[in-house]
PDB file of C-alpha atoms in Angstrom:
ATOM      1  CA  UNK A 123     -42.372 -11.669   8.211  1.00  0.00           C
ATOM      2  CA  UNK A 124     -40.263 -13.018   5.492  1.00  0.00           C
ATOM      3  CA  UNK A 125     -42.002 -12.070   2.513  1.00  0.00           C
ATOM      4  CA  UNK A 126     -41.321  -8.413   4.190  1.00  0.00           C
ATOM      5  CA  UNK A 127     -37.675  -8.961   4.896  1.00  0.00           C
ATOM      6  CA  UNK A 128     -37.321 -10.538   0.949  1.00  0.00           C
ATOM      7  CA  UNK A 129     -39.156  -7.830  -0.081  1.00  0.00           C
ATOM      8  CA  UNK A 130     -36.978  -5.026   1.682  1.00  0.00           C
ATOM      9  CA  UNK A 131     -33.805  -6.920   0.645  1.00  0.00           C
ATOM     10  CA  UNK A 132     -35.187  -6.857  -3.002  1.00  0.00           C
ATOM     11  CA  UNK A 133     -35.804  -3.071  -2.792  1.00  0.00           C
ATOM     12  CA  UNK A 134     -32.487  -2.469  -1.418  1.00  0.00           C
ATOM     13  CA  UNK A 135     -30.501  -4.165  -3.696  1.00  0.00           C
ATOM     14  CA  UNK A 136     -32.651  -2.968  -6.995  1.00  0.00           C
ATOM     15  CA  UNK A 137     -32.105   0.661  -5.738  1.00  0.00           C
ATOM     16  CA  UNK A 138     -28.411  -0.140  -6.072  1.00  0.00           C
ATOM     17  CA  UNK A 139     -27.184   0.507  -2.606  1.00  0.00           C
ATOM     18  CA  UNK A 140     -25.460  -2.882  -2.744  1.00  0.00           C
ATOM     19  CA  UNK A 141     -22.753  -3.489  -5.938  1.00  0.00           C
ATOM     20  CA  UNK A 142     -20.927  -6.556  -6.634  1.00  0.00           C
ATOM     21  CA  UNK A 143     -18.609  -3.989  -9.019  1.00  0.00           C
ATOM     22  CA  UNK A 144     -14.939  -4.664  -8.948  1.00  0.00           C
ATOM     23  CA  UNK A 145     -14.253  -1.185  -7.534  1.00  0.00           C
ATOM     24  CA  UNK A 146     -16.884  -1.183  -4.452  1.00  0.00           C
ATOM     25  CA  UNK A 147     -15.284  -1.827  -1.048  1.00  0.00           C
ATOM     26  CA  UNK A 148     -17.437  -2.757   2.397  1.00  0.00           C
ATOM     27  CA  UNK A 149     -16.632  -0.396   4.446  1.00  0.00           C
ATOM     28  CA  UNK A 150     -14.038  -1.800   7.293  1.00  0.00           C
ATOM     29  CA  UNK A 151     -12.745  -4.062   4.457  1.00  0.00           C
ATOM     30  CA  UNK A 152      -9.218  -3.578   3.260  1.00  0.00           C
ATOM     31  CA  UNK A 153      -8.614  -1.380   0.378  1.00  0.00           C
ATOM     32  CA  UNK A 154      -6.308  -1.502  -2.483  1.00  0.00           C
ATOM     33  CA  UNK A 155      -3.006  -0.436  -2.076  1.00  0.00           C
ATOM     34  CA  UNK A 156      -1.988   1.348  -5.306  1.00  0.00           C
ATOM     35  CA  UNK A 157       1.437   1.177  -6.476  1.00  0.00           C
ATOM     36  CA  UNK A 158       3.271   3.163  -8.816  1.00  0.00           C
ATOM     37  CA  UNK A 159       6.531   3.621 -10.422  1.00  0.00           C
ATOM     38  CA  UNK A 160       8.515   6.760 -12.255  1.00  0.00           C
ATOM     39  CA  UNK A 161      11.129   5.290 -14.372  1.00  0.00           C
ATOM     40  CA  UNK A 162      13.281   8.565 -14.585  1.00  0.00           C
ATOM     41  CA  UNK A 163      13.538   9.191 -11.096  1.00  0.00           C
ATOM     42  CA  UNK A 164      13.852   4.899 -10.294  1.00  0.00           C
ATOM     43  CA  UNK A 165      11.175   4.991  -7.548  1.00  0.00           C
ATOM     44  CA  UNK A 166       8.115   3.421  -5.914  1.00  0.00           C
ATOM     45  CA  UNK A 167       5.209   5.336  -4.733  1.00  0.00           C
ATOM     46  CA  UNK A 168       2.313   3.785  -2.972  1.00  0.00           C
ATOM     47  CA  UNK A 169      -1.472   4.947  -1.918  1.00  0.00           C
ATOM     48  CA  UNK A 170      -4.832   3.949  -0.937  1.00  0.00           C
ATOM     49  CA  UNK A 171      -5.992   7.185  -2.078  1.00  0.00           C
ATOM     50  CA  UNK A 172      -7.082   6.952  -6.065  1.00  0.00           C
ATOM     51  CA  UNK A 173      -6.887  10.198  -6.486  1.00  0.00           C
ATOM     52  CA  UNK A 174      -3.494  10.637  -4.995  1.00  0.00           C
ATOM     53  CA  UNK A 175      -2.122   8.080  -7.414  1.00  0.00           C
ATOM     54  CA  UNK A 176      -3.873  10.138 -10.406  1.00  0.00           C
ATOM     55  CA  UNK A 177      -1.771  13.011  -9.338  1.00  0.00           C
ATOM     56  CA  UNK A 178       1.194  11.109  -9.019  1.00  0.00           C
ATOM     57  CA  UNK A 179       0.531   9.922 -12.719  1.00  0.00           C
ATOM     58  CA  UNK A 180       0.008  13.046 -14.252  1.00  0.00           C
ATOM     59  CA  UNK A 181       2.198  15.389 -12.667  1.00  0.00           C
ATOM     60  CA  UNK A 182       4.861  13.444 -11.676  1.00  0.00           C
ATOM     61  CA  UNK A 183       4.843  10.539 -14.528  1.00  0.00           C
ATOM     62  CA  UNK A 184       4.629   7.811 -12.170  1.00  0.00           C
ATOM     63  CA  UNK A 185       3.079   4.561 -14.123  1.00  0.00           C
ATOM     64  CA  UNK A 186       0.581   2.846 -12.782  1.00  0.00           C
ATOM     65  CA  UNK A 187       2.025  -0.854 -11.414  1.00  0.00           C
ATOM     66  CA  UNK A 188      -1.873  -1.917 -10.173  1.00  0.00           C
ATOM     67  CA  UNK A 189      -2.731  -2.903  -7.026  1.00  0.00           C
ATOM     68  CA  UNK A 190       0.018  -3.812  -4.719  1.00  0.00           C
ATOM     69  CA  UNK A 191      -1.961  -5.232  -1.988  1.00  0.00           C
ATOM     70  CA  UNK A 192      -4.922  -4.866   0.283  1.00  0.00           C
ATOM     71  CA  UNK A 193      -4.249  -2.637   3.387  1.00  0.00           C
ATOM     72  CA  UNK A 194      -6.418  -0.779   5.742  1.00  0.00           C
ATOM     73  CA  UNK A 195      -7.338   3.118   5.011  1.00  0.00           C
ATOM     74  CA  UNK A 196      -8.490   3.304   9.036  1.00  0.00           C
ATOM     75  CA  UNK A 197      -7.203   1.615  12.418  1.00  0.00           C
ATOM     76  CA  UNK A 198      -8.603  -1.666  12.396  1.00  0.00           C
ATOM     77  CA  UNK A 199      -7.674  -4.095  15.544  1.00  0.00           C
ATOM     78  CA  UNK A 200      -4.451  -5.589  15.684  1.00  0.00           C
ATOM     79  CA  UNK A 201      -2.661  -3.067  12.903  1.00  0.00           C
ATOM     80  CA  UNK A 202      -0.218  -0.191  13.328  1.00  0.00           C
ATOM     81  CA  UNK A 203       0.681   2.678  10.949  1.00  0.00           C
ATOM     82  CA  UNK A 204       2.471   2.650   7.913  1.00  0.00           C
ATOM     83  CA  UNK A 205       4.092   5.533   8.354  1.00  0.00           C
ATOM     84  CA  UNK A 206       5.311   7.518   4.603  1.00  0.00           C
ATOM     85  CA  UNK A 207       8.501   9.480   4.282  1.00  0.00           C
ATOM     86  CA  UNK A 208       9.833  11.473   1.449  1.00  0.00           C
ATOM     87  CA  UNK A 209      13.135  12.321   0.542  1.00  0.00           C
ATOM     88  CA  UNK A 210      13.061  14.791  -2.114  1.00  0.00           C
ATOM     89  CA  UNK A 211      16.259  15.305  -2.991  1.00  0.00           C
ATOM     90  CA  UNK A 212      16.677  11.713  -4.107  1.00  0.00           C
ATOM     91  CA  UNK A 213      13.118  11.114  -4.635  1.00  0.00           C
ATOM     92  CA  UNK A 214      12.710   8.677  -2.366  1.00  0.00           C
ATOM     93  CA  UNK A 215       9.083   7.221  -0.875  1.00  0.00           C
ATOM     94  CA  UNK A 216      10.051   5.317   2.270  1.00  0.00           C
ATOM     95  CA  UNK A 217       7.352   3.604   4.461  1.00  0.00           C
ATOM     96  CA  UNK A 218       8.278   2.008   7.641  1.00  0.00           C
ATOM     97  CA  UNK A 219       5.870   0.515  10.949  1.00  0.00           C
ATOM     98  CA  UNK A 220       8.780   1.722  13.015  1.00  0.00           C
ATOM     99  CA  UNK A 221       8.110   5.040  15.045  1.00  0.00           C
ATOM    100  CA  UNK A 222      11.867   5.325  16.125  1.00  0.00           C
ATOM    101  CA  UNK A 223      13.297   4.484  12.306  1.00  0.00           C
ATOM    102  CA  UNK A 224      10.486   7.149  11.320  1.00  0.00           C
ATOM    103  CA  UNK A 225      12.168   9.773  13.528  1.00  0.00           C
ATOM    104  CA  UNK A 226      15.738   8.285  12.542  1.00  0.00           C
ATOM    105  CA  UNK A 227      15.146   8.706   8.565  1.00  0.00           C
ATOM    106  CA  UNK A 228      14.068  12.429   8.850  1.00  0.00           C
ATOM    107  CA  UNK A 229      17.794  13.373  10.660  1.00  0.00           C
ATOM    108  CA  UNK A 230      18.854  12.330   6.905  1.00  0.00           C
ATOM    109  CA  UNK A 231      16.730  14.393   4.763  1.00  0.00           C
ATOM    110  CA  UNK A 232      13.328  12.447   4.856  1.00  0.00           C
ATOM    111  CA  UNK A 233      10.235  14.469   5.416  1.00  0.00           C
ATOM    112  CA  UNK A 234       7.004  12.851   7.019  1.00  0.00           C
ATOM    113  CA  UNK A 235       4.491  12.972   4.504  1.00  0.00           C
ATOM    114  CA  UNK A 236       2.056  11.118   7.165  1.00  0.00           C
ATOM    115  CA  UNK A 237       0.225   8.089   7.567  1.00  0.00           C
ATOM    116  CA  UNK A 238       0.204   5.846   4.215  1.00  0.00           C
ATOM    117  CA  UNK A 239      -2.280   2.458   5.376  1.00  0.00           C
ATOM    118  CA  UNK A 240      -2.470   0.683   8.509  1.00  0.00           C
ATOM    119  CA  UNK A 241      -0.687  -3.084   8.582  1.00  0.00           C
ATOM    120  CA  UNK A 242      -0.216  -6.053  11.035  1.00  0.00           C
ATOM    121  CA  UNK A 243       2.771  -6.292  12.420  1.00  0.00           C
ATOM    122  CA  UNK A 244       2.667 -10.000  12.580  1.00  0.00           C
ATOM    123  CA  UNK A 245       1.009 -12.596  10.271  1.00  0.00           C
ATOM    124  CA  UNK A 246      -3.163 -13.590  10.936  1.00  0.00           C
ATOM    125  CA  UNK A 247      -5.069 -16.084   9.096  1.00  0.00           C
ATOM    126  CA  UNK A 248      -4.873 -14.344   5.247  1.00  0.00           C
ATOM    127  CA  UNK A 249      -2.544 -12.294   4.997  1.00  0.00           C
ATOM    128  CA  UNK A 250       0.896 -12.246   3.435  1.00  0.00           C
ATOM    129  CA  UNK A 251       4.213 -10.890   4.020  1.00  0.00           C
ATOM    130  CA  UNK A 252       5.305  -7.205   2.756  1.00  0.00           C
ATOM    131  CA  UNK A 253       8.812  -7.774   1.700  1.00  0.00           C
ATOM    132  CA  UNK A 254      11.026  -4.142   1.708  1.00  0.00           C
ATOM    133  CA  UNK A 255      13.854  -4.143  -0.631  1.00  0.00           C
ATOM    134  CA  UNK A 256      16.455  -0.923  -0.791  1.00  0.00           C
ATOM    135  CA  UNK A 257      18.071  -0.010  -3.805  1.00  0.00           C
ATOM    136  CA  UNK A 258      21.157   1.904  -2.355  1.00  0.00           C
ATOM    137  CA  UNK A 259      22.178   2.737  -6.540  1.00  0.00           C
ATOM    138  CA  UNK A 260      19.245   4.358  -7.453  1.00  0.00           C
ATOM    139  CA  UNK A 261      17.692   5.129  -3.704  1.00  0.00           C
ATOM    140  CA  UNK A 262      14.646   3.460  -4.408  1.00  0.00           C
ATOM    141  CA  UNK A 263      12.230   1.208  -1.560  1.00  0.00           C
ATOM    142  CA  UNK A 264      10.481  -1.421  -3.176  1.00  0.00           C
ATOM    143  CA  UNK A 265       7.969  -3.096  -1.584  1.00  0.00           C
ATOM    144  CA  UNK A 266       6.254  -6.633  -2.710  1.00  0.00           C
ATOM    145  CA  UNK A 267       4.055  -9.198  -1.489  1.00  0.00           C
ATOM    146  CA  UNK A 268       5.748 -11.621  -4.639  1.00  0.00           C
ATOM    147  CA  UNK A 269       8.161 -14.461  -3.244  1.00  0.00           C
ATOM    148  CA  UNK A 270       9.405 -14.889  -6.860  1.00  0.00           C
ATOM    149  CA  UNK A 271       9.692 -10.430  -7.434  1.00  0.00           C
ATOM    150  CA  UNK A 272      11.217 -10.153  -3.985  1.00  0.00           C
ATOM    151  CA  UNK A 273      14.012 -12.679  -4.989  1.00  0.00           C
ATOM    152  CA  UNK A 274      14.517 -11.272  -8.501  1.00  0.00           C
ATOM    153  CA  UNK A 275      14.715  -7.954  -7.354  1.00  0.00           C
ATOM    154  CA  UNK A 276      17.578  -9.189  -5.000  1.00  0.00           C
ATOM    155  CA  UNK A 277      19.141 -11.086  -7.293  1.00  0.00           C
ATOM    156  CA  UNK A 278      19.269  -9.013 -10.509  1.00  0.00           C
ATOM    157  CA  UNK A 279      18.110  -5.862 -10.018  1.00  0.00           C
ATOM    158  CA  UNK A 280      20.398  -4.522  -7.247  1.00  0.00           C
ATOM    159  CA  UNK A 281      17.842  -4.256  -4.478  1.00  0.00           C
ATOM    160  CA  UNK A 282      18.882  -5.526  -0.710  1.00  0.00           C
ATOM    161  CA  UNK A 283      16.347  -7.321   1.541  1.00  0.00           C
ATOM    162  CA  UNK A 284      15.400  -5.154   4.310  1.00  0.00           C
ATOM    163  CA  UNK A 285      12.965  -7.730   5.726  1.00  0.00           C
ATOM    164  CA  UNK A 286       8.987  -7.952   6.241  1.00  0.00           C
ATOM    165  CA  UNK A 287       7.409  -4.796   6.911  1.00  0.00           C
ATOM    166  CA  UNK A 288       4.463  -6.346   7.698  1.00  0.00           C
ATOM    167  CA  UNK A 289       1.396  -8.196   7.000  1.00  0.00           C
ATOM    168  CA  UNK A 290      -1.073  -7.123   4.398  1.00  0.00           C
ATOM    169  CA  UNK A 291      -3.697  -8.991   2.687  1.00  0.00           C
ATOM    170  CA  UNK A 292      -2.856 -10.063  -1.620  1.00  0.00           C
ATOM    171  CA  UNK A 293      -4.456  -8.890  -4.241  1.00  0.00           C
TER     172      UNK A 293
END
């Protein structure tokens, strides 16, 4: 019996079913959460969708900024939506956990743009804060699991803390 479940393993994981590749996610597992930046329009733009972030780049010359965090692309237990607003005229991404500041932000020219990732809304064992930050200058959200690029965004770069917006897993 266990030379046939070592065999069957063996087979399965020679047919290549299995990777240990960087880019290869379990399904259930979190995902990366892409972030990206346009310079000329002084905003932050985040996805779990690869291709989404390829369009961002090269029609709307966003720069890649890596991986953010790790979020979930489906419900899991325990997390709520991360809900993603737009505000075009400013060119604005907003993402909020909050149904009622979802509504709020659209009475000011924010248009749903749907569900972004799915976060805790409290900490469990490995993850990490999500720090928002608001740029009133520039109308930019930031968004940061970084102690150190939370503060210096405060600090220097004219950003105000708008709190945790929940718990996501680092990169």
């Amino acid at each position: 019996m266990k030379g046939l479940l070592l065999s069957c393993t063996i087979a399965f994981l020679s047919f290549g079913v299995v990777s240990a590749t960087e880019d290869a996610y379990l399904p259930g597992q979190p995902v990366p959460f892409l972030q990206g930046y346009n310079a000329e329009y002084h905003d932050h733009f985040y996805t779990t969708n690869a291709q989404e972030m390829e369009n961002a780049i090269t029609l709307y010359k966003y720069n890649s900024e890596g991986d953010a965090c790790r979020v979930f692309d489906f419900q899991a237990p325990g997390t709520v939506p991360l809900y993603h607003l737009l505000q075009p005229t400013v060119v604005d991404n907003f993402y909020t956990t909050d149904e009622n500041e979802r509504n709020s932000v659209q009475s000011s020219g924010y248009k749903y743009a749907g569900i972004a990732a799915y976060i805790y809304p409290s900490a469990v064992y490995g993850t990490v804060p999500f720090y928002r930050l608001y740029n009133p200058t520039v109308h930019d959200h930031y968004y940061t699991v970084n102690e150190n690029g939370k503060k210096a965004a405060a600090q220097g770069g004219g950003y105000v803390d708008e709190g945790i917006a929940g718990y996501v897993f680092p990169v």
